[in-house]
CSV table of C-alpha atoms in Angstrom, one decimal:
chain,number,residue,atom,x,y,z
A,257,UNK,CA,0.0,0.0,0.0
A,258,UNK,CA,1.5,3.3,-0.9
A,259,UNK,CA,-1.4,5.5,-1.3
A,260,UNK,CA,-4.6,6.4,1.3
A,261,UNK,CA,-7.6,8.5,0.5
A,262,UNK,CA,-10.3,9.6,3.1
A,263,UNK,CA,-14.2,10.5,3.4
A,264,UNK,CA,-15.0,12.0,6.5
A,265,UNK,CA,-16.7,14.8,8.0
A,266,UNK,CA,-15.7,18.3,9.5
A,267,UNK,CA,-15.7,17.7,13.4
A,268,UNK,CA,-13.1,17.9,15.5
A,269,UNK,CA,-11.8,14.3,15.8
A,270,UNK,CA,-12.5,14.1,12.1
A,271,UNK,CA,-9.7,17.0,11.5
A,272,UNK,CA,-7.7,14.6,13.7
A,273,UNK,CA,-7.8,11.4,11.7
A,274,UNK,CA,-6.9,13.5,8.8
A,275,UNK,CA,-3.8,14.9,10.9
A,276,UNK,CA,-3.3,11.3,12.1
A,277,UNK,CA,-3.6,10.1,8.4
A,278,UNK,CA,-0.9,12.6,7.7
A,279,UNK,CA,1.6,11.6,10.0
A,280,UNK,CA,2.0,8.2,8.3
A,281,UNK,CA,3.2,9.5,5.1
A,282,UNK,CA,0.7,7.8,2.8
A,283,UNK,CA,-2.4,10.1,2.6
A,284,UNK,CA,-3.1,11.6,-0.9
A,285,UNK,CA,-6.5,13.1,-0.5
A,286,UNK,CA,-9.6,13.8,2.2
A,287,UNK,CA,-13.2,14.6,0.9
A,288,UNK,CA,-14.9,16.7,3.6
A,289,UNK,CA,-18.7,16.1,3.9
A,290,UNK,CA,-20.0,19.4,5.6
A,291,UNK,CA,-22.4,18.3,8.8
A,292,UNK,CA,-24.9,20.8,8.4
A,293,UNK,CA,-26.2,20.2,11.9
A,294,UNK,CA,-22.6,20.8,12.9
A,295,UNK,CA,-22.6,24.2,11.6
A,296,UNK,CA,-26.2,25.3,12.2
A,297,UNK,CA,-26.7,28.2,14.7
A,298,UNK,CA,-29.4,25.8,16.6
A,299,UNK,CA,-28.2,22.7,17.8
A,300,UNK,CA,-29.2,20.6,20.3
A,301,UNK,CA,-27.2,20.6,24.0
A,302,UNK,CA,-26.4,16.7,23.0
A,303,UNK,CA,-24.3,17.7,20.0
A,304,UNK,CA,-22.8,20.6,21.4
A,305,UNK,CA,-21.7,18.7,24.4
A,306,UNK,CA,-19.7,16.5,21.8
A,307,UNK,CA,-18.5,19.2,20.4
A,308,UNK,CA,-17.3,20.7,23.1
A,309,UNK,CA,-15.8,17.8,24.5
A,310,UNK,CA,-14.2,17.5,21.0
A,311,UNK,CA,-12.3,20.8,21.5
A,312,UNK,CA,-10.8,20.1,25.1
A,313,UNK,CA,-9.2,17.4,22.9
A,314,UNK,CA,-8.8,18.2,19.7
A,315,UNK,CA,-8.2,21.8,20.1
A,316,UNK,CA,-9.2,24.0,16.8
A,317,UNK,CA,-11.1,21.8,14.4
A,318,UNK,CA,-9.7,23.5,11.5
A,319,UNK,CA,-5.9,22.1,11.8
A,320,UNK,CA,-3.4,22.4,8.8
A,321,UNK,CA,-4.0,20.0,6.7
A,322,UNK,CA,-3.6,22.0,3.7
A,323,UNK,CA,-0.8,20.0,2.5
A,324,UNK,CA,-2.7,17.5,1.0
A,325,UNK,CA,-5.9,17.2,-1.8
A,326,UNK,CA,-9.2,18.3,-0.2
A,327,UNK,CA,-12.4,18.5,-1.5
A,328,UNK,CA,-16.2,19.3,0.4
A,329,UNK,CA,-19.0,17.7,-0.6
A,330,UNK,CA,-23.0,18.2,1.2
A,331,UNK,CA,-25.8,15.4,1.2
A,332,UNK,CA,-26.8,16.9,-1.9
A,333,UNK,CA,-23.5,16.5,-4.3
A,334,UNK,CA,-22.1,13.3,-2.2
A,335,UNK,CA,-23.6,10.8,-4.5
A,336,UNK,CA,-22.5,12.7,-7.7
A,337,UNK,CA,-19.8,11.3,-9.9
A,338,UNK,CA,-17.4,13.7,-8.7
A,339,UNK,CA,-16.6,11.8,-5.5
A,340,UNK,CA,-15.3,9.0,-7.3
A,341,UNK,CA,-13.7,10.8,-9.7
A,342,UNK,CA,-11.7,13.1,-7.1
A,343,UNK,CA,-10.8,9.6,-5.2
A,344,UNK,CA,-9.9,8.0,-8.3
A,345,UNK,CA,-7.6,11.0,-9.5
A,346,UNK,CA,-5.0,10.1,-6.6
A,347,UNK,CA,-4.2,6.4,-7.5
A,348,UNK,CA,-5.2,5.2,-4.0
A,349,UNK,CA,-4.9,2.0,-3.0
A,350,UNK,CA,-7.3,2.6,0.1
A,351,UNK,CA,-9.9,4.9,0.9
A,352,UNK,CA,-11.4,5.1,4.7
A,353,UNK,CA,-14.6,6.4,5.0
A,354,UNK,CA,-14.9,7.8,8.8
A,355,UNK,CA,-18.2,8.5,9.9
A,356,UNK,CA,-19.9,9.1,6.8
A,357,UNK,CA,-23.3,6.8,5.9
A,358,UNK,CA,-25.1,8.0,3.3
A,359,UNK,CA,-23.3,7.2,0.4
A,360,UNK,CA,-24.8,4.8,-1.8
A,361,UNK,CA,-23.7,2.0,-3.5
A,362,UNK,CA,-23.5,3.0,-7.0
A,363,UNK,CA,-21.2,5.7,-6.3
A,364,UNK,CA,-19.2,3.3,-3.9
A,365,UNK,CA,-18.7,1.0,-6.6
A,366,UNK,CA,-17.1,3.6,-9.0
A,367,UNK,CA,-14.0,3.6,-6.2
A,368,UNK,CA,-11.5,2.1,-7.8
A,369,UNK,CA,-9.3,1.4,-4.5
A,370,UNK,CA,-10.4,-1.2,-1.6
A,371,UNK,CA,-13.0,0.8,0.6
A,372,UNK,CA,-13.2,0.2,4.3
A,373,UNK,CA,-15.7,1.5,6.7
A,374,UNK,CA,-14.2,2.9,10.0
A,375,UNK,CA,-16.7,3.2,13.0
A,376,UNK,CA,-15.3,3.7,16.5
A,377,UNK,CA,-17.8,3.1,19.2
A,378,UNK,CA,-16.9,2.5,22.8
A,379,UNK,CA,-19.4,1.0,25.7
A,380,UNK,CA,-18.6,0.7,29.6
A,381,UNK,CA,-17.4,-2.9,30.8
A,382,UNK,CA,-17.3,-2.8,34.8
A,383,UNK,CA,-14.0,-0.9,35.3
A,384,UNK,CA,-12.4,-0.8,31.7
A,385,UNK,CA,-14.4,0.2,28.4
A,386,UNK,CA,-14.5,-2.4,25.6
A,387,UNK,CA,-13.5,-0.2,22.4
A,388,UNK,CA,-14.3,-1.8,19.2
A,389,UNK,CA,-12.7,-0.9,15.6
A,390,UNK,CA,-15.4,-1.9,12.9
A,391,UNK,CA,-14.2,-1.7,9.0
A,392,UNK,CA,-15.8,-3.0,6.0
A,393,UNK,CA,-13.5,-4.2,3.0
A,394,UNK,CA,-15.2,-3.1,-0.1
A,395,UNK,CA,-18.1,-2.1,1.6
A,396,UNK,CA,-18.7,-5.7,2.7
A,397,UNK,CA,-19.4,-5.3,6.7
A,398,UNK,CA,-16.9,-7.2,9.0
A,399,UNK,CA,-15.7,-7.0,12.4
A,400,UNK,CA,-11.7,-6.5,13.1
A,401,UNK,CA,-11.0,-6.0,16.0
A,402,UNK,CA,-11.8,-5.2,20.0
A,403,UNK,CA,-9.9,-4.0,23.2
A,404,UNK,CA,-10.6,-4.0,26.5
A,405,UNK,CA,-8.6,-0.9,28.5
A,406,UNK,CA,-8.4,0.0,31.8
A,407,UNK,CA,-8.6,3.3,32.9
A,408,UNK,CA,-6.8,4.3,36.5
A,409,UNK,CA,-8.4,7.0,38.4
A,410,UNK,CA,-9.2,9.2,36.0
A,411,UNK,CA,-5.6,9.2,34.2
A,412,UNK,CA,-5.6,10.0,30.8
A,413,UNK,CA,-3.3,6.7,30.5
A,414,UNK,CA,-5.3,3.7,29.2
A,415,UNK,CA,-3.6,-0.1,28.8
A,416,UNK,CA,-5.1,-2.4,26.1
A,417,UNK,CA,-5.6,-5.5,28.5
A,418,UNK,CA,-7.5,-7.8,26.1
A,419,UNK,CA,-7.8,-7.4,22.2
A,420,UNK,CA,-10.0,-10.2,20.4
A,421,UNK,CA,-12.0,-10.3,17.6
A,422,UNK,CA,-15.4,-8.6,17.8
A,423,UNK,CA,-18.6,-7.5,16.5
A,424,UNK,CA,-20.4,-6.1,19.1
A,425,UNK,CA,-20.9,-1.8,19.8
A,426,UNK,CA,-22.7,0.6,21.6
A,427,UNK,CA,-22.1,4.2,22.6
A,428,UNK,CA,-22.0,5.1,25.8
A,429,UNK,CA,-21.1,8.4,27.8
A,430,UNK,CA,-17.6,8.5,28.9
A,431,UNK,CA,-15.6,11.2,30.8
A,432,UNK,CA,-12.8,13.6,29.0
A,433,UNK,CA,-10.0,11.4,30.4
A,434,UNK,CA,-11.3,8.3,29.4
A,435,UNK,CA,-12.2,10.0,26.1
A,436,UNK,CA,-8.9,11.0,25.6
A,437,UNK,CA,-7.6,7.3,26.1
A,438,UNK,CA,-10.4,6.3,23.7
A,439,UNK,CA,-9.0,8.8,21.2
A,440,UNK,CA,-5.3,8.0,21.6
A,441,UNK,CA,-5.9,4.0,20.9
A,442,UNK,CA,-8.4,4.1,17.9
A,443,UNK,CA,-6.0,6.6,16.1
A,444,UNK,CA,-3.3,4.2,16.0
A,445,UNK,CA,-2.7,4.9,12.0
A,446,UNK,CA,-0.2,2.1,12.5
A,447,UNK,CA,-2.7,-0.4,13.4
A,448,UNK,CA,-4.9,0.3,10.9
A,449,UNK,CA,-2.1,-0.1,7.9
A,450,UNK,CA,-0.9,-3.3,9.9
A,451,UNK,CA,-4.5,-4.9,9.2
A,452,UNK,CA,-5.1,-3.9,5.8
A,453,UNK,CA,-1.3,-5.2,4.6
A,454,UNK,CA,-2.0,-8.3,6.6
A,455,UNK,CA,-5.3,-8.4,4.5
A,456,UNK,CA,-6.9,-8.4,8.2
A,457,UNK,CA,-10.9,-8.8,6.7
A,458,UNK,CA,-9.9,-11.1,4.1
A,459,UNK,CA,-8.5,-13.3,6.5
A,460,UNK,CA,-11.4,-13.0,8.7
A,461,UNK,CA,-14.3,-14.2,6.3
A,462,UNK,CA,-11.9,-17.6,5.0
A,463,UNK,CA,-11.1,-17.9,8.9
A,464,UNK,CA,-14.9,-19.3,10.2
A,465,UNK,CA,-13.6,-18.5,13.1
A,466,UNK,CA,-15.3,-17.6,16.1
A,467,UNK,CA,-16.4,-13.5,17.0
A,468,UNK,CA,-16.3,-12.5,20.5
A,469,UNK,CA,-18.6,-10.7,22.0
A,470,UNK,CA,-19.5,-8.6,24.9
A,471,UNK,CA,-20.8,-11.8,26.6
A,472,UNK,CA,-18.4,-13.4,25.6
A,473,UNK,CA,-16.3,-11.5,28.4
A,474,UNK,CA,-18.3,-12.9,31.3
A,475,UNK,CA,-17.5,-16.3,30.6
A,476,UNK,CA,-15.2,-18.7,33.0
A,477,UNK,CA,-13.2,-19.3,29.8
A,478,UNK,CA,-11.1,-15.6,30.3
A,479,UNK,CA,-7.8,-17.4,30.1
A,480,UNK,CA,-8.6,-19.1,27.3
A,481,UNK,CA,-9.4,-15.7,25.6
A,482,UNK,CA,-6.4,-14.1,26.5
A,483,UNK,CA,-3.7,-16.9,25.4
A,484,UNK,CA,-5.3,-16.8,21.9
A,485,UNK,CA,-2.4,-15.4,19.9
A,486,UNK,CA,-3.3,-13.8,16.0
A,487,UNK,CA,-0.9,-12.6,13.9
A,488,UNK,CA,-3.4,-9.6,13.6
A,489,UNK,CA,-3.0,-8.5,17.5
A,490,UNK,CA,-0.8,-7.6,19.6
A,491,UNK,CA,-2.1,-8.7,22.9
A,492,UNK,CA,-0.3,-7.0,26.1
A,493,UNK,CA,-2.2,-9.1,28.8
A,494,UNK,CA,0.5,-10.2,31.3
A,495,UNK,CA,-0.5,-11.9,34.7
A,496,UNK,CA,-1.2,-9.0,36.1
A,497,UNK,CA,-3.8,-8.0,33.4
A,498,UNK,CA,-4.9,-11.9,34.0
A,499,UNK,CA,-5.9,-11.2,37.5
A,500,UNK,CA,-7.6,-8.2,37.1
A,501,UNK,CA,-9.8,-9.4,34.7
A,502,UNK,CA,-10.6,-12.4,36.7
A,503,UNK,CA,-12.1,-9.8,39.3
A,504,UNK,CA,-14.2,-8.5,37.1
């Protein structure tokens, strides 16, 4: 892989994963879809509490990312030809769409590059929050990948103690310092580019293997879980971790 394209939208942690993107040397191009409700003058308190949160982050939304290709887009020109064409222009081998749902199809089918589908989502789990990372490989849904972190009084420092295969997310409300943590561990550019070179979905549909599950957490089988080894994660669980998931 040489080349990355994105589709995402114009919040803060969207400017982010574009910086984040940047960083690793191989983005080409971003298409911006303008959130109307994200620039109206009425909003409700729910969106501008994530917004806010967003900036005790983030910081200013609009970050430099002028040295690469951009292009904005609206609901109304998204499924136009000049998405794909704009994408297409670049060469890339990969496009991540990030947080944007309403592009059809047709239009997703004139992409010339492998398509995945980023979602993060996050929900509590006792005293750690299970964080999953969802992509879709040409716009074929699959699961990739799950953590398990602990958080320590509030720190902003999270620890990846279990990492399996998942499918299962729900949002939840989470404090700034675990949001931080959150932020820190699904922006891991590296990770991402590890799983699509090791052809991470691919592998997953031949595999027929098994998907974990929140439940699955709660079972009596927890060391079995955690000495799974795939060349797709990088578990950190020592015996310490071990224990503290027992006392779950």
């Amino acid at each position: 892989m040489s080349k990355i394209a994105v589709i995402t939208k114009n919040f803060p942690r969207h400017f982010d994963f574009i910086v984040s993107l940047m960083e690793t040397g191989y983005l080409k191009c971003a298409a911006m879809v303008i959130d109307e409700d994200n620039t109206s003058s009425i909003i409700d308190k729910l969106n501008q509490y994530y917004i806010n949160s967003e900036h005790k982050f983030f910081g200013n939304k609009f970050n430099n990312i002028s040295r690469i290709k951009t292009l904005t887009f609206n609901e109304n020109n998204i499924n136009s030809e000049k998405l794909p064409d704009f994408i297409n222009s670049t060469g890339a081998d990969l496009t991540i769409i990030y947080d944007v749902n309403n592009i059809n199809n047709n239009t997703l089918s004139l992409i010339k590059s492998d398509i995945w589908k980023l979602t993060f989502g996050y929900t509590q789990y006792y005293k750690g929050y299970y964080c999953n990372i969802h992509a879709a490989l040409n716009n074929k849904a699959q699961s990739i990948c799950s953590s398990l972190i602990e958080f320590k009084d509030n720190s902003y420092n999270g620890r990846i103690i279990h990492q399996t295969p998942a499918n299962y997310r729900q949002e939840d409300t989470i404090t700034d310092a675990e949001y931080r943590s959150l932020r820190k561990m699904i922006f891991d550019m590296e990770k991402i580019i590890e799983l699509y070179n090791n052809n991470a979905v691919k592998y997953y549909e031949n595999s027929g293997g098994r998907f974990y599950n929140y439940d699955d957490l709660k079972e009596n089988d927890i060391e079995k879980l955690i000495q799974e080894k795939d060349f797709l994660v990088k578990n950190t669980c020592d015996n310490e971790s071990i224990n503290f998931i027992k006392q779950l």
